[in-house]
Coordinates of N, CA and C and ligand atoms in Angstrom, one line a residue:
X27 N -10.2 -11.6 5.6 CA -9.6 -10.3 6.1 C -8.1 -10.5 6.3
X28 N -7.3 -9.6 5.7 CA -5.9 -9.7 5.8 C -5.4 -9.0 7.1
X29 N -4.6 -9.7 7.9 CA -4.2 -9.2 9.2 C -2.7 -8.8 9.1
X30 N -2.5 -7.5 9.5 CA -1.1 -7.0 9.4 C -0.7 -6.6 10.8
X31 N 0.5 -7.1 11.2 CA 1.1 -6.8 12.5 C 2.1 -5.6 12.2
X32 N 1.9 -4.5 12.9 CA 2.8 -3.3 12.8 C 3.6 -3.3 14.1
X33 N 5.0 -3.5 13.9 CA 5.9 -3.4 15.0 C 6.7 -2.2 14.8
X34 N 6.3 -1.1 15.5 CA 6.9 0.2 15.3 C 6.7 1.0 16.6
X35 N 7.7 1.7 17.1 CA 7.5 2.5 18.3 C 7.2 4.0 18.2
X36 N 7.2 4.5 16.9 CA 7.0 5.9 16.7 C 5.5 6.1 16.5
X37 N 4.8 6.8 17.4 CA 3.4 7.0 17.4 C 2.9 7.6 16.1
X38 N 3.7 8.6 15.6 CA 3.3 9.3 14.4 C 3.2 8.3 13.2
X39 N 4.1 7.3 13.2 CA 4.1 6.4 12.1 C 3.1 5.3 12.3
X40 N 2.9 4.8 13.5 CA 1.9 3.8 13.7 C 0.5 4.3 13.4
X41 N 0.2 5.5 13.8 CA -1.2 6.0 13.5 C -1.4 6.2 12.0
X42 N -0.3 6.7 11.3 CA -0.3 6.8 9.9 C -0.6 5.5 9.2
X43 N 0.2 4.5 9.7 CA 0.0 3.1 9.1 C -1.4 2.5 9.3
X44 N -1.8 2.7 10.6 CA -3.1 2.1 10.9 C -4.2 2.7 10.1
X45 N -4.2 4.0 10.0 CA -5.3 4.7 9.3 C -5.3 4.3 7.8
X46 N -4.1 4.3 7.2 CA -4.0 4.0 5.8 C -4.3 2.6 5.5
X47 N -3.8 1.6 6.3 CA -4.1 0.2 6.1 C -5.6 -0.1 6.3
X48 N -6.2 0.4 7.3 CA -7.6 0.2 7.6 C -8.4 0.7 6.5
X49 N -8.1 1.9 5.9 CA -8.8 2.5 4.8 C -8.8 1.6 3.6
X50 N -7.7 0.8 3.6 CA -7.6 -0.2 2.4 C -8.0 -1.6 2.7
X51 N -8.8 -1.7 3.8 CA -9.4 -3.0 4.1 C -8.6 -4.0 4.9
X52 N -7.5 -3.6 5.5 CA -6.7 -4.5 6.3 C -7.1 -4.4 7.7
X53 N -6.8 -5.4 8.5 CA -6.9 -5.4 9.9 C -5.5 -5.2 10.5
X54 N -5.4 -4.3 11.5 CA -4.1 -4.0 12.0 C -4.0 -4.2 13.5
X55 N -2.8 -4.6 14.0 CA -2.5 -4.7 15.4 C -1.1 -4.0 15.5
X56 N -0.9 -3.2 16.6 CA 0.3 -2.5 16.8 C 1.0 -3.1 18.0
X57 N 2.3 -3.3 17.9 CA 3.2 -3.6 19.1 C 4.4 -2.6 19.0
X58 N 4.9 -2.3 20.2 CA 5.9 -1.2 20.2 C 7.3 -1.6 20.7
X59 N 7.4 -2.9 21.0 CA 8.8 -3.4 21.4 C 9.2 -4.6 20.7
X60 N 10.5 -4.9 20.7 CA 11.0 -6.1 20.0 C 10.4 -7.4 20.5
X61 N 10.5 -7.6 21.8 CA 9.9 -8.9 22.4 C 8.5 -9.1 22.0
X62 N 7.6 -8.0 22.0 CA 6.2 -8.1 21.7 C 6.1 -8.5 20.2
X63 N 6.9 -7.9 19.4 CA 6.9 -8.2 17.9 C 7.1 -9.7 17.7
X64 N 8.2 -10.2 18.4 CA 8.5 -11.6 18.2 C 7.4 -12.5 18.7
X65 N 6.8 -12.2 19.8 CA 5.8 -13.0 20.4 C 4.6 -13.1 19.5
X66 N 4.1 -11.9 19.0 CA 2.9 -11.9 18.2 C 3.2 -12.4 16.8
X67 N 4.3 -12.1 16.2 CA 4.6 -12.6 14.9 C 4.6 -14.1 14.8
X68 N 5.0 -14.7 15.9 CA 5.1 -16.2 16.0 C 3.8 -16.9 16.3
X69 N 2.8 -16.2 16.7 CA 1.6 -16.9 17.1 C 0.6 -17.3 16.0
X70 N 1.0 -17.0 14.7 CA 0.3 -17.5 13.6 C -1.0 -16.7 13.2
X71 N -1.2 -15.6 13.8 CA -2.5 -14.8 13.6 C -2.4 -13.9 12.4
X72 N -1.1 -13.6 11.9 CA -1.0 -12.5 11.0 C -0.6 -13.0 9.6
X73 N -0.9 -12.2 8.6 CA -0.6 -12.5 7.2 C 0.7 -11.8 6.7
X74 N 1.0 -10.8 7.5 CA 2.2 -10.0 7.1 C 2.7 -9.2 8.3
X75 N 4.0 -9.0 8.4 CA 4.5 -8.1 9.5 C 5.3 -6.9 8.9
X76 N 5.0 -5.7 9.4 CA 5.8 -4.6 9.1 C 6.7 -4.3 10.3
X77 N 8.0 -4.5 10.1 CA 8.9 -4.5 11.3 C 9.9 -3.3 11.2
X78 N 9.8 -2.4 12.2 CA 10.8 -1.4 12.3 C 12.1 -2.0 12.9
X79 N 13.2 -1.7 12.3 CA 14.4 -2.2 12.8 C 14.9 -1.6 14.1
X80 N 14.4 -0.4 14.3 CA 14.8 0.3 15.6 C 13.8 0.2 16.7
X81 N 13.6 -1.0 17.2 CA 12.6 -1.2 18.2 C 13.3 -1.3 19.6
X82 N 12.7 -0.7 20.7 CA 13.3 -0.9 22.0 C 13.1 -2.4 22.5
X83 N 14.1 -2.8 23.3 CA 14.0 -4.1 24.0 C 14.7 -5.2 23.3
X84 N 14.8 -5.1 21.9 CA 15.5 -6.2 21.2 C 15.9 -5.6 19.9
X85 N 17.2 -5.8 19.5 CA 17.7 -5.3 18.2 C 16.9 -5.9 17.1
X86 N 16.6 -5.0 16.1 CA 15.7 -5.4 15.0 C 16.2 -6.7 14.3
X87 N 17.5 -6.8 14.0 CA 18.0 -7.9 13.3 C 17.8 -9.2 14.2
X88 N 17.9 -9.0 15.5 CA 17.7 -10.2 16.4 C 16.2 -10.6 16.4
X89 N 15.3 -9.5 16.4 CA 13.9 -9.8 16.4 C 13.6 -10.6 15.1
X90 N 14.1 -10.1 14.0 CA 13.9 -10.8 12.7 C 14.4 -12.2 12.7
X91 N 15.6 -12.5 13.3 CA 16.1 -13.8 13.4 C 15.2 -14.7 14.2
X92 N 14.7 -14.2 15.3 CA 13.8 -15.0 16.2 C 12.5 -15.3 15.5
X93 N 12.0 -14.4 14.8 CA 10.7 -14.6 14.1 C 10.9 -15.7 13.0
X94 N 12.1 -15.6 12.4 CA 12.4 -16.6 11.3 C 12.9 -17.9 11.8
X95 N 13.3 -18.0 13.1 CA 13.9 -19.2 13.7 C 12.9 -20.4 13.6
X96 N 11.6 -20.1 13.5 CA 10.7 -21.2 13.4 C 10.4 -21.5 12.0
X97 N 11.1 -20.8 11.1 CA 11.0 -21.2 9.7 C 9.7 -20.9 9.0
X98 N 8.9 -19.9 9.6 CA 7.6 -19.6 9.0 C 7.8 -18.8 7.7
X99 N 6.8 -19.0 6.8 CA 6.8 -18.3 5.6 C 6.2 -16.9 5.6
X100 N 5.9 -16.4 6.8 CA 5.2 -15.2 7.1 C 6.0 -14.0 6.4
X101 N 5.4 -13.3 5.5 CA 6.1 -12.2 4.8 C 6.4 -11.1 5.8
X102 N 7.7 -10.6 5.8 CA 8.1 -9.6 6.7 C 8.7 -8.4 5.9
X103 N 8.1 -7.2 6.1 CA 8.6 -6.0 5.4 C 9.2 -5.1 6.4
X104 N 10.5 -4.7 6.2 CA 11.2 -4.0 7.1 C 11.1 -2.5 6.9
X105 N 11.0 -1.7 8.0 CA 11.0 -0.2 7.9 C 12.4 0.2 8.5
X106 N 13.1 1.0 7.7 CA 14.4 1.4 8.2 C 14.7 2.8 7.8
X107 N 15.6 3.4 8.6 CA 16.1 4.8 8.3 C 17.0 4.7 7.1
X108 N 17.0 5.8 6.3 CA 17.7 5.8 5.1 C 19.2 5.5 5.3
X109 N 19.7 6.0 6.5 CA 21.2 5.9 6.7 C 21.5 4.5 7.3
X110 N 20.4 3.6 7.4 CA 20.7 2.2 7.9 C 20.5 1.2 6.8
X111 N 20.6 1.6 5.5 CA 20.3 0.7 4.4 C 21.3 -0.5 4.4
X112 N 22.5 -0.3 4.8 CA 23.5 -1.4 4.8 C 23.0 -2.5 5.8
X113 N 22.5 -2.1 7.0 CA 22.0 -3.0 7.9 C 20.8 -3.7 7.3
X114 N 20.0 -2.9 6.6 CA 18.8 -3.5 6.0 C 19.1 -4.6 5.0
X115 N 20.1 -4.4 4.2 CA 20.5 -5.4 3.2 C 20.8 -6.7 4.0
X116 N 21.6 -6.5 5.1 CA 21.8 -7.7 6.0 C 20.5 -8.3 6.5
X117 N 19.6 -7.4 6.7 CA 18.2 -7.9 7.2 C 17.6 -8.8 6.1
X118 N 17.7 -8.4 4.9 CA 17.2 -9.2 3.8 C 17.8 -10.6 3.8
X119 N 19.1 -10.6 4.0 CA 19.8 -11.9 4.2 C 19.3 -12.7 5.4
X120 N 18.9 -12.0 6.4 CA 18.4 -12.6 7.6 C 17.0 -13.0 7.6
X121 N 16.4 -12.9 6.4 CA 15.0 -13.5 6.3 C 13.9 -12.5 6.0
X122 N 14.2 -11.2 5.8 CA 13.1 -10.3 5.5 C 12.8 -10.4 4.0
X123 N 11.6 -10.1 3.6 CA 11.2 -10.2 2.3 C 11.4 -8.9 1.5
X124 N 11.4 -7.8 2.1 CA 11.5 -6.5 1.4 C 11.7 -5.4 2.5
X125 N 12.1 -4.3 2.0 CA 12.3 -3.2 3.0 C 11.8 -1.8 2.3
X126 N 11.5 -0.9 3.2 CA 11.1 0.4 2.8 C 11.9 1.4 3.7
X127 N 12.5 2.4 3.1 CA 13.2 3.4 3.9 C 12.3 4.5 4.3
X128 N 12.5 5.0 5.6 CA 11.8 6.2 6.1 C 12.5 7.4 5.6
X129 N 11.8 8.5 5.2 CA 10.4 8.5 5.2 C 9.9 7.9 3.9
X130 N 8.7 7.3 4.0 CA 8.1 6.6 2.8 C 6.8 7.1 2.5
X131 N 6.3 6.9 1.2 CA 5.0 7.3 0.9 C 4.1 6.1 1.1
X132 N 2.9 6.4 1.5 CA 2.0 5.3 1.9 C 1.7 4.3 0.7
X133 N 1.6 5.0 -0.5 CA 1.2 4.2 -1.7 C 2.4 3.2 -2.0
X134 N 3.6 3.6 -1.8 CA 4.8 2.8 -2.0 C 4.7 1.5 -1.1
X135 N 4.5 1.8 0.2 CA 4.4 0.7 1.1 C 3.2 -0.2 0.8
X136 N 2.1 0.4 0.4 CA 0.9 -0.5 0.1 C 1.2 -1.4 -1.1
X137 N 1.9 -0.8 -2.1 CA 2.2 -1.6 -3.3 C 3.1 -2.8 -2.9
X138 N 4.1 -2.6 -2.0 CA 4.9 -3.6 -1.6 C 4.2 -4.7 -0.8
X139 N 3.3 -4.2 0.1 CA 2.5 -5.2 0.9 C 1.7 -6.0 -0.1
X140 N 1.0 -5.4 -1.0 CA 0.2 -6.2 -2.0 C 1.0 -7.1 -2.8
X141 N 2.2 -6.7 -3.2 CA 3.1 -7.6 -3.9 C 3.5 -8.8 -3.1
X142 N 3.8 -8.6 -1.8 CA 4.2 -9.7 -0.9 C 3.0 -10.7 -0.7
X143 N 1.8 -10.1 -0.5 CA 0.7 -11.0 -0.3 C 0.3 -11.7 -1.5
X144 N 0.5 -11.1 -2.7 CA 0.1 -11.7 -3.9 C 0.9 -13.0 -4.2
X145 N 2.2 -12.9 -3.8 CA 3.0 -14.1 -4.0 C 2.5 -15.3 -3.3
X146 N 1.7 -15.1 -2.2 CA 1.2 -16.2 -1.4 C -0.2 -16.6 -2.0
X147 N -0.9 -15.7 -2.6 CA -2.2 -16.0 -3.1 C -2.3 -16.0 -4.6
X148 N -1.8 -17.0 -5.2 CA -1.7 -17.0 -6.7 C -3.0 -16.9 -7.3
X149 N -4.1 -17.1 -6.6 CA -5.4 -17.0 -7.2 C -5.8 -15.6 -7.5
X150 N -5.2 -14.6 -6.8 CA -5.6 -13.2 -7.1 C -5.1 -12.8 -8.4
X151 N -6.0 -12.2 -9.2 CA -5.6 -11.8 -10.6 C -4.6 -10.6 -10.5
X152 N -3.7 -10.5 -11.4 CA -2.7 -9.4 -11.4 C -3.1 -8.4 -12.5
X153 N -4.2 -8.7 -13.2 CA -4.7 -7.8 -14.2 C -6.1 -7.3 -13.9
X154 N -6.3 -6.0 -13.8 CA -7.6 -5.4 -13.6 C -8.1 -4.8 -14.9
X155 N -9.4 -5.0 -15.2 CA -9.9 -4.6 -16.5 C -11.3 -4.1 -16.3
X156 N -11.6 -2.9 -16.8 CA -13.0 -2.4 -16.8 C -13.2 -1.5 -18.0
X157 N -14.3 -1.7 -18.8 CA -14.5 -0.9 -20.0 C -13.2 -1.0 -20.9
X158 N -12.7 0.1 -21.3 CA -11.6 0.1 -22.2 C -10.2 0.0 -21.5
X159 N -10.2 0.1 -20.2 CA -9.0 0.3 -19.4 C -8.5 -1.1 -18.8
X160 N -7.2 -1.4 -19.0 CA -6.6 -2.5 -18.4 C -5.4 -2.1 -17.6
X161 N -5.2 -2.6 -16.4 CA -4.0 -2.4 -15.6 C -3.4 -3.7 -15.3
X162 N -2.1 -3.8 -15.5 CA -1.3 -4.9 -15.1 C -0.6 -4.5 -13.8
X163 N -1.0 -5.1 -12.7 CA -0.5 -4.7 -11.4 C 0.9 -5.2 -11.1
X164 N 1.3 -6.2 -11.8 CA 2.7 -6.7 -11.7 C 3.7 -5.9 -12.4
X165 N 3.4 -5.5 -13.7 CA 4.3 -4.7 -14.5 C 4.1 -3.2 -14.3
X166 N 3.0 -2.9 -13.7 CA 2.6 -1.5 -13.5 C 2.3 -0.8 -14.9
X167 N 1.8 -1.6 -15.9 CA 1.5 -1.0 -17.2 C 0.0 -0.8 -17.3
X168 N -0.3 0.3 -18.0 CA -1.7 0.6 -18.3 C -2.0 0.6 -19.8
X169 N -3.2 0.1 -20.1 CA -3.6 0.2 -21.6 C -5.0 0.7 -21.7
X170 N -5.3 1.4 -22.8 CA -6.6 1.8 -23.1 C -6.9 1.3 -24.5
X171 N -7.9 0.5 -24.7 CA -8.2 -0.1 -26.0 C -7.0 -0.7 -26.6
X172 N -6.2 -1.4 -25.8 CA -5.0 -2.1 -26.3 C -3.8 -1.2 -26.5
X173 N -3.9 0.1 -26.3 CA -2.8 1.0 -26.5 C -2.2 1.4 -25.2
X174 N -0.8 1.3 -25.1 CA -0.1 1.5 -23.9 C -0.2 3.0 -23.5
X175 N -0.4 3.3 -22.2 CA -0.4 4.6 -21.7 C 0.5 4.7 -20.5
X176 N 1.3 5.8 -20.5 CA 2.3 6.0 -19.4 C 1.6 6.7 -18.2
X177 N 1.6 6.0 -17.0 CA 1.0 6.6 -15.8 C 2.1 6.8 -14.8
X178 N 2.0 7.9 -14.1 CA 2.9 8.1 -12.9 C 2.5 7.1 -11.8
X179 N 3.3 6.9 -10.8 CA 2.9 6.0 -9.7 C 1.6 6.4 -9.0
X180 N 1.4 7.7 -8.9 CA 0.2 8.2 -8.2 C -1.0 8.0 -9.1
X181 N -0.8 8.3 -10.4 CA -1.9 8.1 -11.3 C -2.3 6.7 -11.4
X182 N -1.3 5.8 -11.4 CA -1.6 4.4 -11.4 C -2.4 3.9 -10.2
X183 N -2.0 4.4 -9.0 CA -2.7 4.1 -7.8 C -4.1 4.6 -7.8
X184 N -4.3 5.7 -8.4 CA -5.7 6.3 -8.5 C -6.5 5.4 -9.4
X185 N -5.9 5.1 -10.6 CA -6.6 4.3 -11.6 C -6.9 2.9 -11.0
X186 N -6.0 2.3 -10.3 CA -6.2 1.0 -9.6 C -7.4 1.0 -8.7
X187 N -7.5 2.1 -7.9 CA -8.6 2.2 -6.9 C -9.9 2.3 -7.7
X188 N -9.9 3.1 -8.7 CA -11.2 3.3 -9.5 C -11.6 1.9 -10.2
X189 N -10.6 1.2 -10.7 CA -10.9 -0.1 -11.3 C -11.3 -1.1 -10.3
X190 N -10.8 -1.1 -9.2 CA -11.2 -2.1 -8.1 C -12.6 -1.9 -7.8
X191 N -13.1 -0.6 -8.0 CA -14.5 -0.3 -7.7 C -15.3 0.2 -8.9
X192 N -15.0 -0.4 -10.0 CA -15.6 0.0 -11.3 C -17.1 0.0 -11.2
X193 N -17.7 1.1 -11.7 CA -19.2 1.2 -11.7 C -19.7 1.8 -10.4
X194 N -18.9 1.9 -9.4 CA -19.3 2.5 -8.1 C -18.8 3.9 -8.0
X195 N -19.6 4.7 -7.3 CA -19.2 6.1 -7.0 C -18.3 6.1 -5.8
X196 N -17.1 6.7 -6.0 CA -16.2 6.9 -4.9 C -16.1 8.4 -4.6
X197 N -16.2 8.7 -3.3 CA -16.2 10.1 -2.9 C -14.7 10.6 -2.9
X198 N -14.5 11.9 -2.9 CA -13.2 12.5 -2.8 C -12.4 11.9 -1.6
X199 N -13.2 11.9 -0.5 CA -12.6 11.4 0.8 C -12.1 10.0 0.7
X200 N -12.9 9.1 0.0 CA -12.5 7.7 -0.1 C -11.3 7.6 -1.0
X201 N -11.2 8.4 -2.1 CA -10.1 8.3 -3.0 C -8.8 8.9 -2.3
X202 N -9.0 9.9 -1.5 CA -7.9 10.5 -0.8 C -7.3 9.5 0.2
X203 N -8.1 8.8 0.9 CA -7.6 7.9 1.9 C -7.0 6.7 1.3
X204 N -7.6 6.3 0.1 CA -7.1 5.1 -0.6 C -5.7 5.4 -1.2
X205 N -5.6 6.5 -1.8 CA -4.4 6.8 -2.7 C -3.4 7.6 -2.0
X206 N -3.8 8.5 -1.1 CA -2.8 9.4 -0.5 C -2.6 9.1 1.0
X207 N -3.4 8.2 1.6 CA -3.2 7.9 3.0 C -3.5 9.1 3.8
X208 N -2.7 9.4 4.8 CA -3.1 10.4 5.8 C -2.5 11.7 5.6
X209 N -1.6 11.9 4.6 CA -0.8 13.1 4.6 C -1.5 14.2 3.7
X210 N -2.8 14.1 3.5 CA -3.5 15.2 2.8 C -4.7 15.6 3.6
X211 N -5.0 16.9 3.7 CA -6.2 17.4 4.3 C -7.4 17.1 3.5
X212 N -8.6 16.9 4.1 CA -9.8 16.5 3.3 C -10.2 17.6 2.3
X213 N -9.8 18.9 2.6 CA -10.2 20.0 1.7 C -9.3 20.1 0.5
X214 N -8.2 19.3 0.5 CA -7.3 19.4 -0.6 C -8.0 19.0 -1.9
X215 N -7.6 19.7 -3.0 CA -8.2 19.4 -4.3 C -7.3 18.5 -5.2
X216 N -6.4 17.8 -4.5 CA -5.5 16.9 -5.2 C -6.2 15.8 -6.0
X217 N -7.3 15.3 -5.5 CA -8.1 14.3 -6.2 C -8.6 14.8 -7.5
X218 N -9.2 16.0 -7.5 CA -9.7 16.6 -8.7 C -8.6 16.8 -9.7
X219 N -7.4 17.2 -9.3 CA -6.3 17.5 -10.1 C -5.9 16.2 -10.8
X220 N -5.8 15.1 -10.0 CA -5.3 13.8 -10.6 C -6.4 13.2 -11.5
X221 N -7.7 13.4 -11.2 CA -8.7 12.9 -12.1 C -8.6 13.6 -13.4
X222 N -8.2 14.9 -13.4 CA -8.0 15.6 -14.7 C -6.8 14.9 -15.5
X223 N -5.7 14.6 -14.7 CA -4.6 14.0 -15.4 C -5.0 12.7 -16.0
X224 N -5.8 11.9 -15.2 CA -6.2 10.5 -15.7 C -7.1 10.6 -17.0
X225 N -8.0 11.6 -16.9 CA -8.9 11.8 -18.1 C -8.1 12.1 -19.3
X226 N -7.1 12.9 -19.1 CA -6.3 13.3 -20.3 C -5.6 12.1 -20.9
X227 N -5.2 11.1 -20.0 CA -4.5 10.0 -20.5 C -5.4 8.8 -20.9
X228 N -6.5 8.6 -20.2 CA -7.3 7.4 -20.4 C -8.5 7.7 -21.3
X229 N -8.8 9.0 -21.5 CA -9.9 9.4 -22.3 C -10.9 10.1 -21.5
X230 N -11.5 11.2 -22.0 CA -12.4 12.0 -21.2 C -13.6 11.3 -20.6
X231 N -14.1 10.3 -21.4 CA -15.4 9.7 -20.9 C -15.2 8.5 -20.0
X232 N -14.0 8.2 -19.7 CA -13.7 7.0 -18.9 C -14.2 7.2 -17.4
X233 N -13.9 8.4 -16.9 CA -14.3 8.7 -15.5 C -15.4 9.7 -15.5
X234 N -16.5 9.3 -14.9 CA -17.7 10.2 -14.8 C -17.6 11.0 -13.5
X235 N -18.1 12.2 -13.5 CA -18.3 13.0 -12.3 C -19.7 12.8 -11.9
X236 N -19.9 12.4 -10.7 CA -21.3 12.3 -10.2 C -21.5 13.4 -9.2
X237 N -22.3 14.4 -9.7 CA -22.3 15.7 -9.0 C -22.7 15.6 -7.5
X238 N -21.9 16.2 -6.7 CA -22.1 16.2 -5.2 C -21.7 14.9 -4.5
X239 N -21.3 13.9 -5.3 CA -20.9 12.6 -4.7 C -19.5 12.2 -4.9
X240 N -19.0 12.3 -6.2 CA -17.6 11.9 -6.4 C -17.4 11.5 -7.8
X241 N -16.7 10.4 -8.0 CA -16.3 9.9 -9.3 C -16.6 8.4 -9.5
X242 N -16.8 8.1 -10.8 CA -17.1 6.7 -11.1 C -16.4 6.3 -12.4
X243 N -15.7 5.2 -12.3 CA -15.1 4.6 -13.6 C -16.2 3.8 -14.3
X244 N -16.4 4.2 -15.6 CA -17.4 3.4 -16.4 C -16.9 2.0 -16.6
X245 N -17.8 1.1 -16.4 CA -17.4 -0.3 -16.6 C -18.1 -1.0 -17.8
X246 N -18.7 -0.1 -18.7 CA -19.4 -0.7 -19.8 C -18.6 -0.6 -21.1
Ligands
CA306 CA1 11.9 3.0 15.9

């Protein structure tokens, strides 16, 4: 189980992150102040830290410096306001691995988290394959029967979720939480719309509709 420490003081963002990350199989812990972030990040319990630079109690850069002071390899992903990007670049020099500017899309954050974790676990394959479809998670390239297909970021995320569960039926709700996070209502038809886009690009028979249950990527 991958454990993620969320150091963020905005309730709206922490609940968004917790829901999205848990739906993707991560374990999450939230702290809301700089000193708590430093204390927990240094206790060795976590695989990755999401660190808001604007935390009360301790300047974000200082929190980052203190976490790094022990020289740990713990991946740190910074959340920052768009107008604070210059500070953020300084943060990268100060030992952060990557940053995301607010407001961010969940899928973008998730891709960065996966990329950071992948660097540590070289055993995890970066290529997913099922039936005729192959996805390279590192280059974000998709192929069908060896032929390259252009996918948008959202289409790629949906295809990735289906491939990770090839042969299994995934409900609309599962796909919505995996690919769109919290910012869509369950009654939204966005999943059906994107399934249509994917069928057009990957081939009509690649994704089956299982009536009343959801969708399944064929793995034969
Ligand atoms: Ca903040």
